[in-house]
Every structure is written in structure tokens, then in C-alpha cells.
Tab-separated table of C-alpha atoms in Angstrom:
chain	number	residue	atom	x	y	z
A	1	ARG	CA	0.343	-14.045	-19.987
A	2	ARG	CA	1.667	-11.173	-17.945
A	3	VAL	CA	2.761	-12.119	-14.368
A	4	VAL	CA	3.189	-9.337	-11.808
A	5	PRO	CA	6.347	-9.921	-9.733
A	6	GLU	CA	5.733	-10.691	-6.082
A	7	GLY	CA	7.914	-10.785	-3.002
A	8	ASP	CA	11.606	-9.784	-2.807
A	9	PRO	CA	13.419	-11.568	-5.679
A	10	PHE	CA	16.791	-9.992	-4.811
A	11	GLY	CA	16.561	-11.017	-1.201
A	12	ALA	CA	15.486	-14.529	-2.061
A	13	THR	CA	18.220	-14.909	-4.664
A	14	PHE	CA	20.814	-13.727	-2.143
A	15	GLY	CA	19.407	-16.145	0.421
A	16	VAL	CA	19.769	-19.086	-1.994
A	17	LEU	CA	23.340	-18.123	-2.818
A	18	CYS	CA	24.307	-17.753	0.875
A	19	THR	CA	22.708	-21.056	1.791
A	20	GLY	CA	24.532	-22.730	-1.068
A	21	PHE	CA	27.831	-21.116	-0.182
A	22	CYS	CA	27.564	-22.244	3.442
A	23	ALA	CA	26.940	-25.778	2.284
A	24	TRP	CA	29.829	-25.592	-0.112
A	25	ALA	CA	32.113	-24.189	2.663
A	26	ARG	CA	31.492	-27.323	4.642
A	27	GLY	CA	33.035	-29.193	1.779
A	28	ARG	CA	30.326	-31.742	1.288
A	29	GLU	CA	29.260	-31.244	-2.338
A	30	PRO	CA	30.179	-29.219	-5.490
A	31	TRP	CA	29.108	-25.595	-5.635
A	32	LEU	CA	26.065	-25.872	-7.920
A	33	THR	CA	24.855	-28.998	-6.151
A	34	CYS	CA	25.094	-27.208	-2.803
A	35	LEU	CA	22.373	-24.839	-3.918
A	36	ASP	CA	19.917	-27.653	-3.413
A	37	ALA	CA	20.308	-27.103	0.311
A	38	ALA	CA	18.151	-24.006	-0.112
A	39	ALA	CA	15.276	-25.864	-1.741
A	40	PRO	CA	13.329	-26.579	1.555
A	41	LYS	CA	13.152	-22.872	2.391
A	42	TYR	CA	13.005	-21.171	-1.007
A	43	GLY	CA	11.528	-23.836	-3.263
A	44	ASP	CA	12.839	-25.949	-6.160
A	45	THR	CA	11.835	-23.416	-8.821
A	46	LEU	CA	13.858	-20.541	-7.373
A	47	VAL	CA	16.852	-22.799	-6.790
A	48	ALA	CA	16.799	-23.919	-10.368
A	49	ASP	CA	16.621	-20.269	-11.589
A	50	VAL	CA	19.519	-19.305	-9.344
A	51	ARG	CA	21.601	-22.206	-10.631
A	52	GLN	CA	20.963	-21.035	-14.184
A	53	LEU	CA	21.760	-17.442	-13.107
A	54	VAL	CA	25.142	-18.566	-11.738
A	55	ALA	CA	25.906	-20.428	-14.943
A	56	CYS	CA	25.207	-17.318	-17.023
A	57	VAL	CA	27.117	-14.907	-14.812
A	58	THR	CA	30.128	-17.206	-14.647
A	59	LEU	CA	30.704	-16.827	-18.395
A	60	MET	CA	30.702	-13.018	-17.931
A	61	VAL	CA	33.727	-13.032	-15.645
A	62	PRO	CA	36.337	-12.528	-18.395
A	63	ALA	CA	34.179	-9.946	-20.262
A	64	PRO	CA	35.568	-6.829	-18.418
A	65	ILE	CA	39.004	-7.412	-20.046
A	66	PHE	CA	37.491	-6.880	-23.520
A	67	TRP	CA	35.775	-3.703	-22.384
A	68	SER	CA	39.060	-2.529	-20.808
A	69	LEU	CA	40.532	-2.511	-24.286
A	70	PHE	CA	37.458	-1.300	-26.159
A	71	ASP	CA	36.897	1.794	-24.093
A	72	GLN	CA	40.458	3.029	-24.649
A	73	GLN	CA	39.225	4.435	-27.955
A	74	SER	CA	38.263	7.547	-26.000
A	75	SER	CA	41.531	7.705	-24.044
A	76	ARG	CA	44.701	6.105	-25.240
A	77	TRP	CA	43.765	5.968	-28.929
A	78	THR	CA	42.722	9.605	-28.823
A	79	PHE	CA	46.041	10.541	-27.243
A	80	GLN	CA	47.750	8.614	-29.982
A	81	ALA	CA	45.811	10.541	-32.679
A	82	ASP	CA	46.866	13.790	-31.027
A	83	LYS	CA	50.412	13.035	-32.140
A	84	MET	CA	49.432	12.339	-35.766
A	85	ASP	CA	48.585	14.365	-38.884
A	86	GLY	CA	44.839	14.980	-39.104
A	87	ASP	CA	44.907	15.869	-42.822
A	88	ILE	CA	43.081	12.967	-44.540
A	89	GLY	CA	42.124	13.512	-48.193
A	90	GLY	CA	42.175	17.266	-47.855
A	91	MET	CA	39.905	17.168	-44.759
A	92	ILE	CA	41.208	18.085	-41.313
A	93	PHE	CA	40.201	15.782	-38.512
A	94	GLU	CA	40.558	16.479	-34.825
A	95	PRO	CA	41.837	13.617	-32.655
A	96	GLU	CA	38.481	13.209	-30.925
A	97	GLN	CA	36.645	12.904	-34.233
A	98	MET	CA	38.328	9.581	-35.070
A	99	GLN	CA	36.041	7.889	-32.546
A	100	MET	CA	33.097	8.385	-34.960
A	101	LEU	CA	34.641	5.560	-37.010
A	102	ASN	CA	33.367	3.089	-34.423
A	103	ALA	CA	29.752	4.190	-34.798
A	104	LEU	CA	30.066	4.254	-38.550
A	105	PHE	CA	31.555	0.792	-38.764
A	106	VAL	CA	28.889	-0.584	-36.417
A	107	LEU	CA	26.113	0.606	-38.723
A	108	ILE	CA	27.892	-0.980	-41.703
A	109	LEU	CA	29.025	-4.247	-40.155
A	110	ILE	CA	25.896	-5.364	-38.276
A	111	PRO	CA	23.856	-6.065	-41.491
A	112	ILE	CA	26.977	-7.576	-43.176
A	113	PHE	CA	27.552	-9.976	-40.292
A	114	ASP	CA	23.823	-10.817	-39.895
A	115	LYS	CA	22.961	-11.259	-43.522
A	116	GLY	CA	26.312	-12.278	-44.964
A	117	LEU	CA	28.970	-13.602	-42.599
A	118	TYR	CA	26.801	-15.696	-40.243
A	119	PRO	CA	24.833	-17.508	-43.073
A	120	LEU	CA	28.159	-18.091	-44.872
A	121	VAL	CA	29.725	-19.649	-41.789
A	122	ALA	CA	26.582	-21.762	-41.346
A	123	LEU	CA	27.021	-23.169	-44.856
A	124	LEU	CA	30.739	-23.839	-44.481
A	125	SER	CA	30.729	-25.362	-41.035
A	126	SER	CA	28.626	-27.566	-38.826
A	127	ARG	CA	25.297	-26.220	-37.354
A	128	ARG	CA	26.693	-26.417	-33.809
A	129	THR	CA	29.743	-24.374	-34.615
A	130	SER	CA	27.910	-21.759	-36.628
A	131	LEU	CA	25.228	-21.113	-33.974
A	132	ASP	CA	27.512	-21.191	-30.875
A	133	PRO	CA	27.386	-17.762	-29.252
A	134	VAL	CA	30.493	-18.513	-27.104
A	135	GLY	CA	32.469	-19.093	-30.289
A	136	ARG	CA	31.482	-15.662	-31.590
A	137	MET	CA	32.465	-14.079	-28.253
A	138	LEU	CA	35.892	-15.823	-28.447
A	139	ALA	CA	36.397	-14.509	-31.946
A	140	GLY	CA	35.457	-10.995	-30.789
A	141	MET	CA	38.040	-11.091	-27.960
A	142	THR	CA	40.647	-12.343	-30.396
A	143	LEU	CA	39.978	-9.387	-32.746
A	144	GLY	CA	40.203	-7.013	-29.752
A	145	SER	CA	43.663	-8.343	-29.051
A	146	VAL	CA	44.613	-7.966	-32.732
A	147	ALA	CA	43.349	-4.383	-32.712
A	148	PHE	CA	45.753	-3.453	-29.949
A	149	LEU	CA	48.558	-5.177	-31.855
A	150	ALA	CA	47.757	-2.849	-34.732
A	151	ALA	CA	47.645	0.124	-32.326
A	152	ALA	CA	51.140	-0.893	-31.045
A	153	GLY	CA	52.413	-0.962	-34.628
A	154	VAL	CA	51.057	2.508	-35.295
A	155	GLN	CA	52.575	3.769	-32.092
A	156	HIS	CA	55.929	2.404	-33.158
A	157	MET	CA	55.595	4.331	-36.412
A	158	ILE	CA	54.859	7.547	-34.482
A	159	ASP	CA	57.803	7.079	-32.120
A	160	SER	CA	60.214	6.473	-34.982
A	161	SER	CA	59.024	9.332	-37.222
A	162	PRO	CA	59.102	13.153	-36.953
A	163	PRO	CA	56.341	14.569	-34.797
A	164	GLY	CA	53.024	14.950	-36.596
A	165	SER	CA	54.211	13.231	-39.758
A	166	VAL	CA	52.166	10.045	-39.504
A	167	SER	CA	48.631	10.282	-40.889
A	168	MET	CA	45.617	9.595	-38.743
A	169	SER	CA	44.373	7.254	-41.564
A	170	TRP	CA	46.686	4.647	-40.043
A	171	GLN	CA	44.217	4.321	-37.150
A	172	VAL	CA	41.432	3.262	-39.435
A	173	PRO	CA	42.417	-0.461	-39.438
A	174	GLN	CA	42.508	-0.713	-35.695
A	175	TYR	CA	39.097	0.933	-35.367
A	176	LEU	CA	37.736	-1.496	-38.018
A	177	ILE	CA	39.176	-4.504	-36.252
A	178	ILE	CA	37.960	-3.449	-32.762
A	179	THR	CA	34.448	-2.723	-34.167
A	180	CYS	CA	34.300	-6.228	-35.704
A	181	GLY	CA	35.251	-7.589	-32.284
A	182	GLU	CA	32.493	-5.492	-30.697
A	183	VAL	CA	29.821	-6.780	-33.070
A	184	LEU	CA	30.908	-10.383	-32.358
A	185	PHE	CA	31.376	-9.975	-28.659
A	186	SER	CA	28.924	-7.340	-27.422
A	187	ILE	CA	25.749	-8.124	-29.374
A	188	THR	CA	26.199	-11.850	-29.043
A	189	GLY	CA	26.965	-11.631	-25.346
A	190	LEU	CA	23.917	-9.543	-24.575
A	191	GLU	CA	21.688	-11.789	-26.593
A	192	TYR	CA	23.171	-14.831	-24.917
A	193	ALA	CA	22.759	-13.383	-21.444
A	194	PHE	CA	19.038	-12.530	-22.061
A	195	SER	CA	18.103	-15.734	-23.898
A	196	ARG	CA	19.799	-18.086	-21.445
A	197	ALA	CA	18.614	-16.329	-18.301
A	198	PRO	CA	15.684	-17.843	-16.379
A	199	ALA	CA	12.395	-16.108	-17.072
A	200	SER	CA	12.260	-14.563	-13.601
A	201	MET	CA	15.813	-13.096	-13.840
A	202	LYS	CA	16.255	-11.858	-17.395
A	203	SER	CA	16.570	-8.201	-16.351
A	204	LEU	CA	19.063	-9.137	-13.630
A	205	VAL	CA	21.309	-11.124	-16.039
A	206	ALA	CA	21.130	-8.380	-18.635
A	207	ALA	CA	22.072	-5.811	-15.980
A	208	ALA	CA	25.006	-8.005	-14.916
A	209	TRP	CA	26.226	-8.142	-18.498
A	210	LEU	CA	26.115	-4.325	-18.783
A	211	CYS	CA	27.991	-4.022	-15.493
A	212	THR	CA	30.971	-5.730	-17.072
A	213	THR	CA	31.599	-2.531	-18.973
A	214	ALA	CA	31.974	-0.546	-15.710
A	215	VAL	CA	34.282	-3.242	-14.284
A	216	GLY	CA	36.354	-3.003	-17.468
A	217	ASN	CA	36.806	0.700	-16.971
A	218	ILE	CA	37.966	0.121	-13.449
A	219	VAL	CA	40.458	-2.428	-14.759
A	220	THR	CA	41.883	0.178	-17.144
A	221	VAL	CA	42.274	2.753	-14.395
A	222	VAL	CA	44.058	0.310	-12.071
A	223	MET	CA	46.328	-0.931	-14.855
A	224	VAL	CA	47.270	2.591	-16.029
A	225	GLU	CA	47.913	3.918	-12.526
A	226	THR	CA	49.929	0.952	-11.303
A	227	VAL	CA	51.295	-1.626	-13.772
A	228	THR	CA	51.768	0.459	-16.898
A	229	ARG	CA	52.708	3.806	-15.307
A	230	ASP	CA	56.428	3.509	-16.244
A	231	MET	CA	55.853	1.722	-19.605
A	232	ASP	CA	56.085	3.281	-22.988
A	233	GLN	CA	52.943	3.327	-25.083
A	234	VAL	CA	53.993	0.500	-27.367
A	235	HIS	CA	54.557	-1.983	-24.524
A	236	GLU	CA	51.406	-0.821	-22.795
A	237	PHE	CA	49.353	-1.716	-25.920
A	238	LEU	CA	51.102	-5.055	-26.110
A	239	LEU	CA	50.348	-5.781	-22.481
A	240	PHE	CA	46.605	-5.094	-23.003
A	241	SER	CA	46.643	-7.206	-26.127
A	242	GLY	CA	48.172	-10.129	-24.254
A	243	GLY	CA	45.679	-9.702	-21.427
A	244	CYS	CA	42.799	-9.954	-23.865
A	245	LEU	CA	44.198	-13.228	-25.189
A	246	VAL	CA	44.480	-14.579	-21.610
A	247	ALA	CA	40.841	-13.595	-21.054
A	248	MET	CA	39.878	-15.341	-24.238
A	249	PHE	CA	41.448	-18.582	-23.118
A	250	TRP	CA	39.862	-18.109	-19.727
A	251	LEU	CA	36.383	-17.908	-21.332
A	252	MET	CA	37.175	-20.955	-23.459
A	253	CYS	CA	37.971	-22.931	-20.281
A	254	LEU	CA	34.776	-21.730	-18.536
A	255	ALA	CA	32.647	-22.736	-21.534
A	256	ARG	CA	34.291	-26.089	-22.139
A	257	GLY	CA	31.973	-29.095	-21.979
A	258	LYS	CA	28.820	-26.966	-21.906
A	259	ASP	CA	26.130	-26.659	-24.548
A	260	HIS	CA	25.762	-23.064	-25.625
A	261	GLY	CA	23.643	-23.482	-28.710
A	262	ALA	CA	20.065	-22.339	-29.180
A	263	PRO	CA	18.150	-21.658	-25.969
A	264	GLU	CA	15.822	-24.269	-24.603
A	265	PRO	CA	12.242	-24.202	-25.934
A	266	HIS	CA	9.271	-23.422	-23.764
A	267	VAL	CA	8.432	-26.209	-21.253
A	268	ALA	CA	4.836	-26.931	-20.481
A	269	ASP	CA	3.453	-29.975	-18.667
A	270	GLY	CA	6.859	-31.648	-18.883
A	271	ARG	CA	6.938	-31.388	-22.650
A	272	HIS	CA	9.063	-29.076	-24.853
A	273	MET	CA	6.529	-27.117	-26.831
A	274	SER	CA	7.073	-24.393	-29.367
A	275	THR	CA	3.971	-23.225	-31.207
A	276	ARG	CA	3.589	-21.245	-34.377
A	277	LEU	CA	0.341	-19.770	-35.599
A	278	ARG	CA	-0.589	-19.282	-39.251
A	279	GLN	CA	-3.551	-17.338	-40.417
A	280	PHE	CA	-5.003	-17.396	-43.876
A	281	LYS	CA	-7.149	-14.772	-45.533
A	282	PRO	CA	-10.867	-15.139	-44.599
A	283	ARG	CA	-13.016	-16.910	-47.154
A	284	SER	CA	-15.744	-15.107	-48.964
A	285	ALA	CA	-19.015	-14.474	-47.233
A	286	ASN	CA	-21.910	-16.886	-47.573
A	287	LYS	CA	-25.151	-15.996	-49.280
A	288	SER	CA	-26.488	-14.013	-46.354
A	289	GLY	CA	-23.315	-11.981	-46.199
A	290	THR	CA	-23.327	-11.939	-42.451
A	291	ARG	CA	-20.904	-14.726	-41.577
A	292	HIS	CA	-17.226	-14.889	-42.529
A	293	ARG	CA	-15.079	-17.959	-42.137
A	294	HIS	CA	-11.685	-17.648	-40.604
A	295	ARG	CA	-9.193	-20.448	-40.764
A	296	HIS	CA	-6.188	-20.864	-38.585
A	297	SER	CA	-3.627	-23.591	-37.876
A	298	LEU	CA	-1.815	-24.562	-34.675
A	299	ILE	CA	1.426	-26.437	-35.274
A	300	HIS	CA	3.278	-28.101	-32.433
A	301	ASP	CA	6.935	-28.226	-33.461
A	302	ASP	CA	7.900	-31.039	-31.137
A	303	GLY	CA	5.447	-33.600	-32.542
A	304	GLY	CA	4.610	-32.124	-35.924
A	305	LEU	CA	0.860	-32.249	-35.044
A	306	GLU	CA	-1.283	-29.800	-36.938
A	307	MET	CA	-4.764	-28.923	-35.830
A	308	ASP	CA	-6.953	-26.836	-38.092
A	309	GLY	CA	-9.972	-25.011	-36.667
A	310	VAL	CA	-12.713	-23.300	-38.629
A	311	GLY	CA	-14.949	-20.868	-36.762
A	312	LEU	CA	-17.689	-18.376	-37.334
A	313	ASP	CA	-17.175	-14.921	-35.988
A	314	ASP	CA	-19.707	-12.378	-34.816
A	315	THR	CA	-22.664	-14.801	-34.764
A	316	SER	CA	-21.344	-18.073	-33.258
A	317	ASP	CA	-21.907	-18.539	-29.552
A	318	GLU	CA	-19.615	-21.369	-28.847
A	319	MET	CA	-18.342	-24.326	-30.848
A	320	GLU	CA	-15.593	-26.796	-30.629
A	321	ASP	CA	-13.916	-28.667	-33.444
A	322	ASP	CA	-12.458	-32.126	-33.195
A	323	GLY	CA	-8.930	-30.585	-32.894
A	324	GLY	CA	-9.639	-29.128	-29.481
A	325	VAL	CA	-10.087	-25.440	-30.276
A	326	ASP	CA	-12.867	-23.604	-28.428
A	327	GLU	CA	-14.328	-20.675	-30.300
A	328	GLY	CA	-16.573	-18.025	-28.751
A	329	SER	CA	-18.550	-15.067	-29.857
A	330	GLY	CA	-16.896	-11.962	-31.179
A	331	GLY	CA	-14.102	-13.726	-32.897
A	332	LEU	CA	-11.956	-16.804	-32.157
A	333	GLY	CA	-11.025	-17.340	-28.571
A	334	GLY	CA	-10.012	-20.620	-27.080
A	335	ARG	CA	-7.424	-23.020	-25.819
A	336	THR	CA	-5.696	-25.943	-27.338
A	337	ARG	CA	-6.201	-28.933	-25.115
A	338	GLY	CA	-3.382	-31.219	-24.259
A	339	GLU	CA	-3.637	-34.939	-23.725
A	340	GLY	CA	-6.608	-35.891	-21.618
A	341	GLY	CA	-8.204	-32.473	-22.082
A	342	GLY	CA	-5.957	-30.660	-19.618
A	343	GLY	CA	-2.589	-29.061	-19.408
A	344	ALA	CA	-1.072	-26.038	-21.064
A	345	GLY	CA	-2.187	-24.569	-24.370
A	346	LEU	CA	-2.716	-21.378	-26.299
A	347	ARG	CA	-5.371	-18.754	-26.035
A	348	VAL	CA	-6.137	-16.826	-29.303
A	349	ILE	CA	-6.722	-13.338	-28.240
A	350	ASP	CA	-7.742	-11.784	-31.519
A	351	SER	CA	-8.342	-13.380	-34.926
A	352	CYS	CA	-9.993	-10.547	-36.787
A	353	SER	CA	-6.683	-8.762	-37.339
A	354	SER	CA	-3.403	-10.073	-38.606
A	355	PRO	CA	-1.165	-11.336	-37.107
A	356	LEU	CA	-2.972	-13.251	-34.366
A	357	VAL	CA	-2.006	-12.550	-30.779
A	358	VAL	CA	-1.327	-15.798	-28.942
A	359	ASP	CA	-1.011	-16.152	-25.173
A	360	VAL	CA	0.853	-19.169	-23.809
A	361	LEU	CA	-0.985	-20.476	-20.757
């Protein structure tokens, strides 16, 4: 069911954070526990959402270091290609054109990872390890560090060879490695941020994840203009590679002891409920040819309970089967009843077309 936002969510979120920070500054309780001090004014629901928001954003803190490396494809790596031979297999490539390798590798690697690598890892390892998004992000940051080690090796070849004698094809491995890291880190991180965010703050958490890219660019500018100004290119690449490894261990420490597996199922009336809906083809018409029978099944994953309802469309006014499904005229429309005839359920919006549209109440 669509819910129109009300009030000022940003102001309320900021108020909860400020109240919690003031309580934490007094040194009475841990940070996340101090957020409970805002419950009397802002409510328990918003405080719980803000606590989940803080947990999600905390894991994004090391992310700008990865983007600091990744976005150097359009700067340092392009400058590196400018000193190389662009003749690859009889075709002349400009330094800026090497960046298209990233887009090409993304299109190739996403289906390979999704249909090949991830299922293979799931078979060879435990379910928890194979589905852990933080583990994928750690692997992506490691590959980002390895890519800059490869870039440092190519730069050493350029510095120790005659100008323009090293082929641009030597940059292909570093582009491939950094793209593998992007698929592991970027896609997983954005999915994790959206799936783990509270329902009222999904856009905010997704925006915070995208802001890590901008912060990463700022980190690059600061590093280049201050720390690495007097460094040669090889040592600069090595410094960024080491910084990405430090950020990887930082993320590992932040994620330690926390469960980052599949997101929590929908919670309704204090119960975890995940509902699937199956629809079968309508049975043949009866003798009069005016009534068609539709069959559907509601399956509650948490308890394994299956309730089958059979209804008549177009002519039935209202009927209720013993499984608790109300069916009205003009098709199937109803609500699954919880224990005692109340609580949350499902409303079947349209059963005359496939698939059925289900609204969680």
C-alpha cells in the first residue's frame, strides 16, 4: 500500500541524532543506546529507523577510499596512457579511449558474476559466506588495491623504457581488475544500502551511498595536491594501493560481529511473514458458460501454511472459504485473516490477469 510521506523526515532524523549525541556526550550510555533518549519526543518507530540508518551509514565510511582509486581511470591512468604506444593490433587508440574498457568489462562481467561466480561460490562455501555482501565489498576493495599495484608495475615499465615504446595493451589487466572490484563493491554496496535501510529512509541511505563517490574525488584532490605532490608516479600508485588495503581492514573491523546476510523479512503483527502468490490457469467454463473458476494459493513462508481459495468471478457477490479469503464481485478481492480474524494480511487487487497484484496490509 502506498503511503504518502508526512511531516519533516530530515528535521526529525536530525533531531533524533542531536538528542542521542547530547546523551552520549554526557557519557552515560553507548552511542546507539543513547538514541533512546529521543523516543519520548519523536517516538520509538523513528528512533529504531534512525538506529538502523546509523548502522548502514557507518559501513559506508571507508567506501570513499575505493572511489578515490576507481575514478583515477579518467585522470592518472589516462596520463599514463599518454606516454604509451596506442597501436594495438593495427588500430590506433587515443589515451582517453582506454576508459571504454571499464564499460565493456562491466557489461561482460555482471552476468558472469551473477550466473557463474556467485552460484559457484555458494556451492563451494557455506551459505553465510556466499551470501555475505560485506565479504563481496571486501573482495572488491582488495581488487582495487591489486589494480593499482598493476598500474605501478606498468608505470615502472614506462619509466625504464624509451618514450612511447610500451604498448597501451599493458593497461588492459589493470582495467579488468578494477572493473571486477567495481562489480563486487559498487553493485553489492548499493544493494546492501537499499535493502538494509529502514522503509522510511531507503532513498536517504541510497543517496548517502552515492555521496561516497563525491567524497572519494575530494580525497584524491587532497592527496594529489598535498601528500603525493613531490612523489613519482610509481610511489603514488603504491600509496593509493596501500590506502585501499587500510580501508579494507577498516571496513572489516566495522563489520565484525554483525550479521550482514539476507535482509529481514517483512514484519506484521509481531510475526515474520513473507508471502508468495501462485496462480493457476482458470478451469474450463461450466455448462452455462458464464462462470469461470479461478484458483489461487497463499503460502506463508514462516509457517508453511497453505490456504487455497476458489472463487467465482463476474457473478459472485461475496463468499468466504474456510481458509479466510474474502472474494467479491468483479474478480477476487479479499484479505487473508490472521489468528483470531484480525491482523495483517494480503489484498488481492486483480486476479483476472497474470501475475496477481498483491498489496501487503
